[in-house]
XYZ file of C-alpha atoms in Angstrom:
650
model
C -10.182 -4.170 -12.484
C -9.178 -2.801 -9.092
C -5.453 -2.115 -8.721
C -3.356 -1.523 -5.618
C 0.105 -0.514 -4.652
C -0.408 -2.304 -1.367
C -2.735 -5.277 -1.292
C -2.401 -7.327 1.852
C -5.675 -9.018 0.932
C -3.847 -11.008 -1.736
C -2.200 -12.985 1.051
C -5.467 -13.292 2.886
C -6.982 -14.806 -0.237
C -4.274 -17.460 -0.151
C -5.117 -18.337 3.404
C -8.743 -18.873 2.489
C -7.864 -20.845 -0.631
C -6.074 -23.251 1.644
C -9.087 -23.489 3.930
C -7.489 -21.632 6.807
C -10.089 -19.826 8.902
C -7.915 -16.824 9.638
C -7.909 -13.118 8.965
C -5.207 -10.782 7.693
C -3.428 -10.352 11.006
C -2.823 -14.116 11.220
C -0.442 -14.035 8.291
C 2.344 -13.765 10.784
C 5.413 -11.654 10.441
C 6.955 -12.249 13.834
C 10.260 -11.425 15.484
C 12.348 -14.568 15.778
C 13.315 -13.986 19.369
C 9.725 -13.711 20.543
C 8.010 -16.377 18.473
C 10.402 -18.930 17.103
C 11.197 -21.777 19.516
C 14.575 -23.438 19.578
C 14.855 -26.160 16.951
C 17.398 -28.929 16.599
C 17.617 -28.945 12.824
C 20.035 -30.781 10.598
C 23.561 -29.497 11.067
C 25.072 -31.079 7.962
C 25.644 -28.871 4.929
C 27.068 -30.416 1.783
C 27.321 -27.242 -0.250
C 28.893 -24.662 2.063
C 30.990 -22.090 0.173
C 34.092 -21.447 2.234
C 36.415 -19.555 -0.071
C 35.451 -16.620 -2.280
C 37.627 -15.454 -5.126
C 38.891 -11.863 -5.120
C 36.301 -10.893 -7.743
C 33.334 -12.608 -6.008
C 30.822 -11.006 -3.642
C 27.556 -11.863 -1.905
C 24.932 -9.313 -2.956
C 21.157 -8.940 -2.765
C 18.204 -6.936 -1.543
C 18.996 -8.322 1.931
C 22.218 -7.104 3.535
C 23.121 -10.493 5.016
C 22.551 -9.530 8.667
C 20.243 -11.452 11.035
C 18.918 -9.060 13.687
C 15.726 -7.894 15.407
C 14.197 -7.148 12.015
C 14.491 -10.780 10.941
C 11.116 -12.533 10.943
C 9.131 -15.516 9.688
C 6.269 -15.546 7.187
C 4.028 -18.318 5.890
C 0.513 -19.308 4.900
C 0.080 -22.040 7.543
C -0.787 -24.717 4.955
C 0.865 -28.052 5.784
C 1.935 -29.939 3.722
C 2.808 -27.376 1.063
C 5.307 -26.595 -1.653
C 6.832 -23.114 -1.699
C 8.631 -21.294 -4.459
C 10.753 -18.307 -3.430
C 12.580 -15.978 -5.815
C 14.110 -12.559 -6.281
C 14.278 -10.780 -9.616
C 16.829 -8.512 -11.225
C 15.162 -6.735 -14.172
C 16.726 -6.412 -17.571
C 19.346 -3.681 -17.825
C 20.125 -3.915 -14.087
C 23.572 -2.353 -13.924
C 24.559 -4.088 -10.708
C 24.821 -7.577 -12.229
C 24.654 -7.029 -16.011
C 27.500 -8.907 -17.673
C 28.569 -10.492 -14.377
C 28.308 -14.174 -13.479
C 25.857 -15.596 -10.939
C 27.842 -18.259 -9.121
C 25.684 -19.223 -6.150
C 22.815 -18.584 -3.726
C 22.489 -18.238 0.071
C 19.298 -18.835 2.134
C 18.067 -20.456 5.357
C 15.094 -22.035 7.150
C 13.951 -21.701 10.770
C 14.120 -25.511 11.104
C 15.109 -28.210 8.636
C 13.457 -31.296 10.148
C 10.272 -31.077 8.059
C 11.854 -29.502 4.983
C 12.409 -31.690 1.939
C 12.984 -31.604 -1.811
C 15.010 -28.375 -1.745
C 16.082 -27.192 -5.179
C 17.728 -23.944 -6.284
C 17.362 -22.380 -9.715
C 18.245 -19.581 -12.144
C 15.790 -18.611 -14.887
C 14.801 -15.753 -17.163
C 11.117 -16.652 -16.682
C 9.500 -17.705 -13.411
C 9.162 -21.512 -13.428
C 6.396 -23.500 -11.726
C 8.988 -26.055 -10.599
C 12.756 -25.871 -10.333
C 13.044 -28.461 -13.081
C 11.268 -26.055 -15.453
C 13.916 -23.329 -14.965
C 15.315 -22.438 -18.397
C 18.866 -21.680 -17.167
C 19.799 -24.188 -14.465
C 18.659 -25.911 -11.274
C 20.239 -28.084 -8.592
C 19.126 -30.342 -5.749
C 20.284 -29.350 -2.261
C 20.783 -32.192 0.189
C 21.098 -32.113 4.000
C 20.034 -28.526 4.427
C 20.786 -26.516 7.539
C 18.689 -24.013 9.470
C 18.974 -20.731 11.348
C 19.167 -22.411 14.739
C 22.455 -23.990 13.725
C 24.510 -20.994 14.825
C 27.756 -22.323 13.401
C 26.355 -22.881 9.893
C 22.919 -21.228 9.655
C 22.864 -20.681 5.886
C 22.710 -22.991 2.927
C 25.295 -21.691 0.483
C 25.053 -23.372 -2.897
C 27.496 -22.878 -5.773
C 25.775 -23.602 -9.069
C 27.334 -26.329 -11.177
C 26.485 -24.209 -14.224
C 27.090 -20.506 -13.434
C 25.151 -17.969 -15.503
C 26.565 -14.908 -17.253
C 23.789 -12.320 -16.996
C 22.321 -11.173 -20.310
C 21.429 -7.498 -19.736
C 18.567 -7.719 -22.258
C 16.668 -10.213 -20.094
C 15.480 -10.320 -16.492
C 16.930 -12.975 -14.216
C 15.185 -14.858 -11.411
C 17.147 -16.639 -8.677
C 15.496 -18.697 -5.954
C 14.576 -22.026 -4.438
C 11.690 -24.473 -4.090
C 11.018 -26.680 -1.065
C 8.363 -28.846 0.564
C 7.007 -28.553 4.093
C 6.162 -32.201 4.773
C 4.612 -32.080 8.243
C 4.724 -30.623 11.722
C 2.575 -27.895 13.170
C 4.847 -25.419 14.905
C 5.937 -21.944 13.910
C 8.792 -23.289 11.797
C 6.421 -25.276 9.601
C 3.619 -22.711 9.428
C 6.005 -19.844 8.743
C 9.061 -21.272 6.986
C 10.119 -18.173 5.047
C 12.926 -16.087 6.505
C 12.568 -12.370 5.751
C 14.016 -9.008 6.716
C 11.438 -6.446 7.876
C 11.813 -2.696 7.518
C 12.545 -2.853 3.791
C 10.114 -2.544 0.926
C 11.628 -3.321 -2.452
C 10.275 -4.392 -5.791
C 11.165 -7.918 -6.911
C 12.647 -8.799 -3.507
C 9.957 -11.247 -2.341
C 8.313 -13.312 -5.078
C 6.355 -16.311 -3.806
C 4.406 -19.293 -5.133
C 2.558 -21.789 -2.899
C 0.832 -25.075 -3.638
C -1.158 -27.056 -1.080
C -2.955 -30.121 -2.364
C -4.980 -29.128 -5.402
C -4.904 -25.429 -4.481
C -2.239 -23.167 -5.956
C -1.362 -19.522 -5.462
C 0.613 -18.578 -8.557
C 3.653 -16.312 -8.342
C 2.951 -12.955 -6.718
C 5.242 -10.077 -5.769
C 4.785 -9.233 -2.086
C 6.259 -5.774 -2.611
C 4.365 -3.071 -0.753
C 2.558 -5.387 1.669
C 4.645 -4.621 4.725
C 6.615 -7.867 4.854
C 10.062 -6.888 3.620
C 12.614 -8.858 1.590
C 13.764 -12.462 1.554
C 16.832 -13.252 3.621
C 18.482 -14.435 0.419
C 21.655 -13.403 -1.383
C 23.376 -14.373 -4.612
C 27.064 -14.921 -5.229
C 28.226 -12.750 -8.124
C 31.549 -12.832 -9.922
C 32.846 -9.741 -11.705
C 34.647 -6.450 -11.257
C 33.329 -4.052 -8.601
C 34.761 -0.539 -8.373
C 35.712 1.033 -5.056
C 33.312 4.009 -5.196
C 30.245 3.473 -7.323
C 26.479 3.831 -7.192
C 23.524 3.529 -9.549
C 20.027 4.963 -9.739
C 18.150 2.161 -8.020
C 14.579 2.484 -9.250
C 12.491 3.723 -12.131
C 11.877 7.379 -11.258
C 8.340 7.326 -12.625
C 6.063 10.330 -12.063
C 6.353 12.602 -9.032
C 4.008 15.360 -7.882
C 4.836 18.575 -6.052
C 4.442 22.328 -5.939
C 6.308 24.715 -8.220
C 9.235 26.781 -6.922
C 9.934 24.425 -3.987
C 10.122 20.722 -4.712
C 11.264 17.846 -2.482
C 12.354 15.058 -4.797
C 12.770 11.510 -3.395
C 15.824 9.724 -4.809
C 16.962 6.142 -4.263
C 20.489 5.055 -5.170
C 22.084 1.636 -4.922
C 25.590 0.900 -3.751
C 27.539 -0.954 -6.437
C 31.014 -0.202 -5.053
C 33.186 -2.247 -2.743
C 33.741 0.680 -0.318
C 30.068 1.480 0.216
C 28.515 4.962 0.306
C 29.512 7.661 2.770
C 28.294 10.468 0.498
C 26.645 10.729 -2.891
C 26.300 13.748 -5.183
C 23.557 13.985 -7.801
C 22.628 16.507 -10.468
C 18.905 16.991 -11.081
C 17.866 18.605 -14.375
C 14.263 19.784 -14.779
C 13.663 21.309 -18.201
C 17.182 22.776 -18.232
C 17.131 23.987 -14.616
C 19.911 22.125 -12.789
C 20.414 21.546 -9.059
C 23.404 19.761 -7.506
C 22.732 18.007 -4.211
C 25.115 16.129 -1.921
C 23.638 13.732 0.634
C 25.349 11.848 3.463
C 23.664 8.861 5.147
C 23.641 8.777 8.952
C 25.834 5.678 8.757
C 27.852 4.409 5.792
C 25.857 2.255 3.366
C 27.606 -1.112 3.220
C 26.933 -4.144 1.092
C 26.775 -4.288 -2.660
C 23.165 -3.922 -3.737
C 22.106 -2.027 -0.589
C 19.900 0.984 -1.297
C 19.994 4.504 0.126
C 16.984 6.850 -0.052
C 17.128 10.602 0.511
C 15.254 13.804 -0.328
C 16.731 16.416 -2.630
C 15.358 19.966 -2.496
C 15.547 21.191 -6.087
C 14.737 24.207 -8.233
C 11.888 23.910 -10.736
C 10.293 25.952 -13.532
C 8.016 28.749 -12.343
C 5.099 27.582 -14.486
C 2.774 24.730 -13.507
C 2.787 21.757 -15.832
C 4.390 18.377 -16.475
C 8.116 18.217 -17.217
C 10.673 15.520 -17.966
C 13.575 15.412 -15.543
C 16.800 13.478 -15.064
C 18.848 12.503 -12.027
C 22.533 11.848 -12.654
C 24.968 10.547 -10.049
C 28.160 12.585 -10.387
C 30.212 11.541 -7.330
C 30.371 8.824 -4.693
C 32.464 9.496 -1.576
C 33.712 12.640 -3.306
C 35.065 10.659 -6.267
C 33.732 11.066 -9.837
C 32.030 7.999 -11.323
C 33.828 6.176 -14.105
C 30.478 4.963 -15.457
C 27.561 7.375 -15.696
C 24.285 6.445 -13.986
C 21.234 8.449 -15.074
C 17.558 8.022 -14.293
C 14.641 9.667 -16.078
C 11.183 10.577 -14.886
C 8.278 13.000 -15.118
C 7.473 15.786 -12.704
C 4.042 17.377 -12.282
C 4.144 20.878 -10.792
C 0.946 22.064 -9.113
C -0.274 25.562 -8.329
C -0.465 24.907 -4.561
C -0.891 22.226 -1.905
C -4.437 21.054 -1.180
C -5.790 19.049 1.759
C -5.683 15.313 1.097
C -8.685 13.592 2.662
C -8.174 9.845 2.896
C -11.059 7.564 1.895
C -11.332 4.665 4.370
C -13.543 1.771 3.224
C -14.343 -0.845 5.850
C -15.681 -4.239 4.729
C -17.736 -5.750 7.517
C -20.737 -7.873 8.474
C -22.935 -8.545 11.491
C -21.977 -12.228 11.240
C -18.267 -11.410 11.545
C -17.084 -11.819 15.140
C -13.863 -9.867 14.633
C -15.559 -6.998 12.795
C -16.098 -4.919 15.962
C -12.371 -4.282 15.587
C -13.285 -2.111 12.623
C -15.833 -0.171 14.674
C -13.200 0.554 17.304
C -10.751 1.592 14.597
C -13.251 4.013 13.071
C -14.001 5.579 16.469
C -10.296 6.030 17.115
C -9.629 7.392 13.605
C -12.377 9.994 13.983
C -10.976 11.101 17.337
C -7.515 11.577 15.857
C -8.130 12.809 12.318
C -11.615 14.319 12.343
C -12.861 15.276 8.881
C -9.491 14.518 7.268
C -10.557 10.878 6.927
C -13.825 9.963 5.183
C -15.349 6.630 6.181
C -17.664 4.248 4.323
C -18.647 0.930 5.958
C -19.674 -1.600 3.315
C -21.569 -4.591 4.731
C -21.676 -8.032 3.151
C -23.970 -10.959 3.858
C -26.271 -9.174 6.287
C -29.303 -6.874 6.394
C -27.199 -3.818 5.527
C -25.415 -5.174 2.460
C -25.516 -3.058 -0.696
C -25.685 -4.887 -4.033
C -23.968 -1.963 -5.788
C -20.869 -2.630 -3.662
C -20.727 -6.438 -3.749
C -18.232 -6.745 -6.601
C -15.987 -4.114 -5.041
C -15.959 -5.958 -1.709
C -15.185 -9.285 -3.358
C -12.423 -7.855 -5.562
C -10.661 -6.168 -2.660
C -11.276 -8.430 0.321
C -11.376 -11.799 -1.426
C -13.814 -12.919 1.280
C -11.619 -11.897 4.212
C -13.332 -9.922 6.971
C -12.733 -7.549 8.592
C -10.812 -5.665 5.935
C -10.150 -2.002 5.238
C -8.999 -0.295 2.082
C -7.515 3.195 2.088
C -7.699 5.303 -1.068
C -7.801 2.009 -3.019
C -4.035 2.010 -2.425
C -3.519 0.165 0.870
C -5.527 -2.796 2.119
C -5.305 -4.660 5.396
C -6.785 -5.087 8.829
C -9.070 -2.135 9.740
C -7.254 -1.632 13.061
C -3.744 -3.008 12.520
C -3.378 -1.709 8.976
C -1.361 -2.970 6.040
C 1.735 -3.632 8.172
C -0.166 -5.601 10.844
C 1.073 -3.602 13.837
C -0.851 -2.216 16.803
C -3.208 0.423 15.371
C -0.968 0.425 12.303
C -3.788 1.872 10.226
C -2.835 5.251 11.728
C 0.543 5.011 9.978
C -1.179 4.069 6.715
C -3.452 7.108 6.959
C -0.590 9.459 7.750
C 1.444 8.099 4.845
C -1.419 8.679 2.408
C -2.335 12.034 3.906
C 1.208 13.258 3.214
C 0.758 12.608 -0.496
C 0.015 15.757 -2.473
C -3.308 15.516 -4.339
C -3.620 16.901 -7.860
C -7.136 18.184 -7.163
C -9.651 19.235 -4.538
C -12.984 17.433 -4.447
C -16.286 18.911 -3.262
C -19.554 17.117 -2.488
C -22.941 18.834 -3.010
C -26.108 16.753 -2.453
C -29.497 18.212 -3.391
C -32.704 16.385 -2.494
C -35.904 17.137 -4.428
C -38.684 14.755 -3.462
C -37.313 11.239 -3.924
C -34.513 12.271 -6.271
C -31.143 12.968 -4.738
C -28.889 14.810 -7.160
C -25.296 14.033 -6.283
C -23.302 17.035 -7.452
C -19.516 17.044 -7.540
C -17.013 19.809 -8.171
C -13.389 18.911 -8.856
C -10.855 21.719 -8.766
C -7.659 20.562 -10.499
C -4.388 22.197 -9.522
C -2.726 21.666 -12.896
C -3.495 22.486 -16.493
C -3.429 19.759 -19.101
C -4.389 16.149 -19.770
C -6.950 14.754 -17.296
C -7.991 11.685 -19.268
C -6.814 9.424 -16.429
C -9.342 10.766 -13.909
C -12.989 9.981 -13.112
C -15.516 10.589 -10.310
C -17.220 8.025 -8.085
C -20.165 8.499 -5.704
C -21.135 6.763 -2.446
C -24.324 7.238 -0.441
C -23.941 6.377 3.255
C -26.365 6.264 6.192
C -25.556 7.078 9.838
C -27.354 5.887 12.973
C -28.874 2.683 11.569
C -30.472 0.439 14.170
C -32.981 -2.418 14.428
C -33.949 -4.525 17.437
C -33.738 -7.683 15.298
C -30.109 -7.076 14.371
C -27.221 -8.477 16.398
C -23.474 -8.134 15.906
C -21.260 -11.188 16.438
C -18.553 -10.482 18.980
C -15.552 -12.784 19.397
C -14.037 -10.366 21.921
C -16.663 -11.192 24.520
C -14.994 -12.097 27.821
C -11.445 -11.775 26.481
C -9.845 -9.041 28.604
C -6.617 -9.192 26.591
C -8.289 -6.907 24.043
C -8.535 -4.161 26.661
C -4.766 -4.231 27.067
C -4.524 -3.659 23.320
C -6.851 -0.659 23.477
C -9.295 0.529 26.189
C -11.858 1.230 23.459
C -12.362 -2.533 23.195
C -13.698 -2.707 26.777
C -17.426 -2.385 25.874
C -17.062 -5.298 23.475
C -15.187 -7.414 26.019
C -17.988 -6.850 28.538
C -20.736 -7.517 25.963
C -22.257 -10.853 24.940
C -21.135 -12.917 21.964
C -24.206 -11.601 20.130
C -24.730 -7.872 20.728
C -28.116 -6.298 20.132
C -28.802 -2.568 19.985
C -25.671 -1.731 18.026
C -25.906 1.561 16.121
C -24.256 1.221 12.727
C -22.782 4.312 11.115
C -21.255 5.238 7.752
C -23.202 2.337 6.170
C -22.973 2.166 2.379
C -26.517 2.370 0.987
C -25.783 3.086 -2.669
C -22.932 3.745 -5.064
C -22.274 4.813 -8.640
C -18.976 4.487 -10.455
C -17.116 3.105 -7.455
C -15.199 0.441 -9.359
C -13.173 2.941 -11.392
C -15.229 6.136 -11.710
C -18.085 7.215 -13.967
C -16.943 7.254 -17.594
C -16.837 10.780 -19.018
C -17.214 12.474 -15.641
C -13.946 14.397 -16.159
C -13.063 16.072 -19.485
C -9.922 15.047 -21.338
C -8.267 18.398 -20.557
C -8.592 20.701 -17.544
C -7.440 24.160 -16.462
C -5.927 24.818 -13.052
C -8.228 26.429 -10.474
C -11.241 26.075 -12.789
C -13.675 23.606 -11.181
C -15.168 20.762 -13.224
C -18.762 19.864 -12.353
C -20.551 16.536 -12.705
C -23.606 14.883 -11.189
C -25.560 11.638 -10.988
C -28.976 10.884 -9.520
C -30.069 8.450 -6.807
C -33.778 7.560 -6.721
C -34.216 7.072 -2.993
C -37.405 5.037 -3.481
C -35.164 2.195 -4.701
C -33.144 2.113 -1.495
C -35.490 0.319 0.888
C -32.954 0.169 3.720
C -33.078 3.935 4.328
C -34.408 4.673 7.820
C -33.988 8.460 7.985
C -33.134 10.653 4.996
C -31.723 13.302 7.325
C -28.955 10.813 8.205
C -27.746 10.304 4.642
C -24.337 11.491 3.430
C -22.931 11.943 -0.041
C -19.293 10.999 -0.595
C -17.493 12.028 -3.780
C -14.149 10.498 -4.743
C -11.747 11.217 -7.590
C -10.098 8.162 -9.184
C -6.867 7.941 -11.060
C -8.184 5.404 -13.565
C -4.678 4.414 -14.640
C -3.563 3.257 -11.189
C -6.960 2.597 -9.582
C -6.054 4.868 -6.657
C -8.374 7.463 -5.155
C -6.740 10.883 -5.386
C -8.985 12.835 -3.032
C -12.467 12.721 -1.532
C -15.170 14.806 0.137
C -18.361 14.281 2.129
C -21.463 16.328 2.947
C -24.660 15.319 4.732
C -27.788 15.399 2.604
C -29.489 17.395 5.351
C -26.885 20.132 5.033
C -26.890 20.076 1.254
C -27.789 23.453 -0.221
C -30.422 24.146 -2.838
C -30.410 27.051 -5.244
C -26.774 27.977 -4.686
C -25.771 30.901 -6.828
C -22.354 31.048 -8.427
C -20.931 34.567 -8.182
C -17.614 36.291 -8.700
C -17.716 38.180 -5.412
C -19.887 38.898 -2.375
C -22.975 41.144 -2.225
C -21.872 44.365 -0.499
C -25.399 45.089 0.841
C -25.509 42.130 3.230
C -23.263 40.756 5.946
C -21.599 37.353 5.844
C -22.704 35.230 8.811
C -20.930 31.899 8.145
C -18.538 30.318 5.684
C -17.952 26.636 4.901
C -15.908 24.500 2.569
C -18.015 22.639 0.039
C -17.786 19.437 2.135
C -19.346 21.137 5.164
C -16.317 22.173 7.251
C -16.786 25.602 8.827
C -13.913 28.024 8.273
C -13.118 31.452 9.733
C -11.615 32.977 6.608
C -11.706 32.310 2.867
C -9.831 29.247 1.637
C -8.728 28.691 -1.941
C -11.293 26.712 -3.884
C -15.081 26.748 -3.553
C -16.557 28.319 -0.393
C -20.216 28.208 0.690
C -21.152 31.570 2.226
C -24.289 32.310 4.272
C -25.465 35.935 4.455
C -27.597 37.929 6.859
C -30.484 38.121 4.384
C -30.769 34.322 4.362
C -29.156 33.766 0.982
C -26.525 31.101 0.434
C -23.987 31.558 -2.318
C -21.074 29.698 -3.815
C -17.896 31.750 -4.006
C -14.813 30.672 -5.919
C -11.730 31.869 -4.048
C -8.474 31.963 -6.020
């Protein structure tokens, strides 16, 4: 099963389930001021909470402020029933033992909103009535355009004392009964610029079609503009470790550790001091946000530069908050995680998969994106264009395309970690894919990957070398192989082009101009990076990486492609071999490499050093990039006597 940290295609699937002929960028996340018209709404609120007790506070993932980051989201299905919820996991120190008294939320317009119900539950219900704690009907709801009373504030008739051993879900259900404007198509109020687990859970039902509960964390939307009213004691200066620390990767001796803390004090956070302990080596770090962190439940992220052991390996570590605003904490907050220390930093090459088809009129957007990506990033991004439903489709990739895209085209997937529009990216902003690439490129890979094709007659031997930068357990890694073809062309082929005649695309990017000036069916298109064959590209070839590895000692593996079976090949000199390294536990691609079959080397000798009787004439990395001096890892060296040798540089 393919897994993602960011999977915008999940929302695209919903749109297609509901019969909406739209692509990923049409799942709108728009600024209110630019998109939302003025609505009349219903100005009567029967459940407004006017007076809070001294020990009550509105808290949540949202800070309660409506500003330029406030936006609307929806699936465009009308009529439809939405379920919206936030989750606080078990053991959540912010609300454990406290009482949930109420909920706050809003709509862009209330005229076509009906059957509003709020709920509290320890398991996500399919209807409010199924909530196992409590639910209530909300009558005469208000909306955001009612500036005097924009929010529905509901005090539960049966407040809930939070059991710290169980998660708690708080939210609301409602129906969109009709209409066709932005308010009906996009009735969910969110806050952009935040990305938090459990802060945007959604369920949608339209007719007989249902999208069950999904967490929209990591998809570039943000958090619900929703808060809960909590009753309990809040200290003046207090904070808690906000998230599971998990596993972090870095280089020994100098480590930048990301830390996220949550304000749980009434005075907010002006400074926070933490103690990081890695295998007995302790570092104290004080961090001050640019502006005070206000609002109970608001998070603050910072980087702590810490000392680490001098030996590569995996270590347990703890982060303990010791002071907030210079004051010691009365209640200790400690987080635990694992830290992997590597021998050095390696180049992270991002694997960009484009899912496309000649029948797809918006798919030229992917071609423009690829051209732009190559101009900016060069060989730091490796591209594979997988076609579906046309003359260039590859049966070995069909399941992968369906699992990731869900039938939505165009679509791009980066390192099997981010998915979205090939040009606008996972966050659906102008050429936002650039930000996605830069974010992934900044991640430190645990290994270098090298591609070595060798063609003998019809048999292409796809060789791979993986140079791990740690010593230890590698059971969660495996290798995948992709065979691509450049310069594919046929006079019978034509590419659909919905940009034809629409000059607005040129204002988006001048690279769209040839498509704007072209016909709606474009002949003579040269297709590059086309996926011809693949092996192990769902999750890697089983057994391709041993259970244990040693740092700076390359692991070799190979598979064979019988080129006679690939009838679409037009020119073997235009074939490329891509090698990727999977983390089989997460489904992510750790690193990748590419080399043209034409440039693949035969009879490479593996030596400890260079032959002193000849002169070196050229040096390359294993993926074909020419270098002027030795680089750590495997180098391909050409000598004056015509020999080509593989040199391992440490």
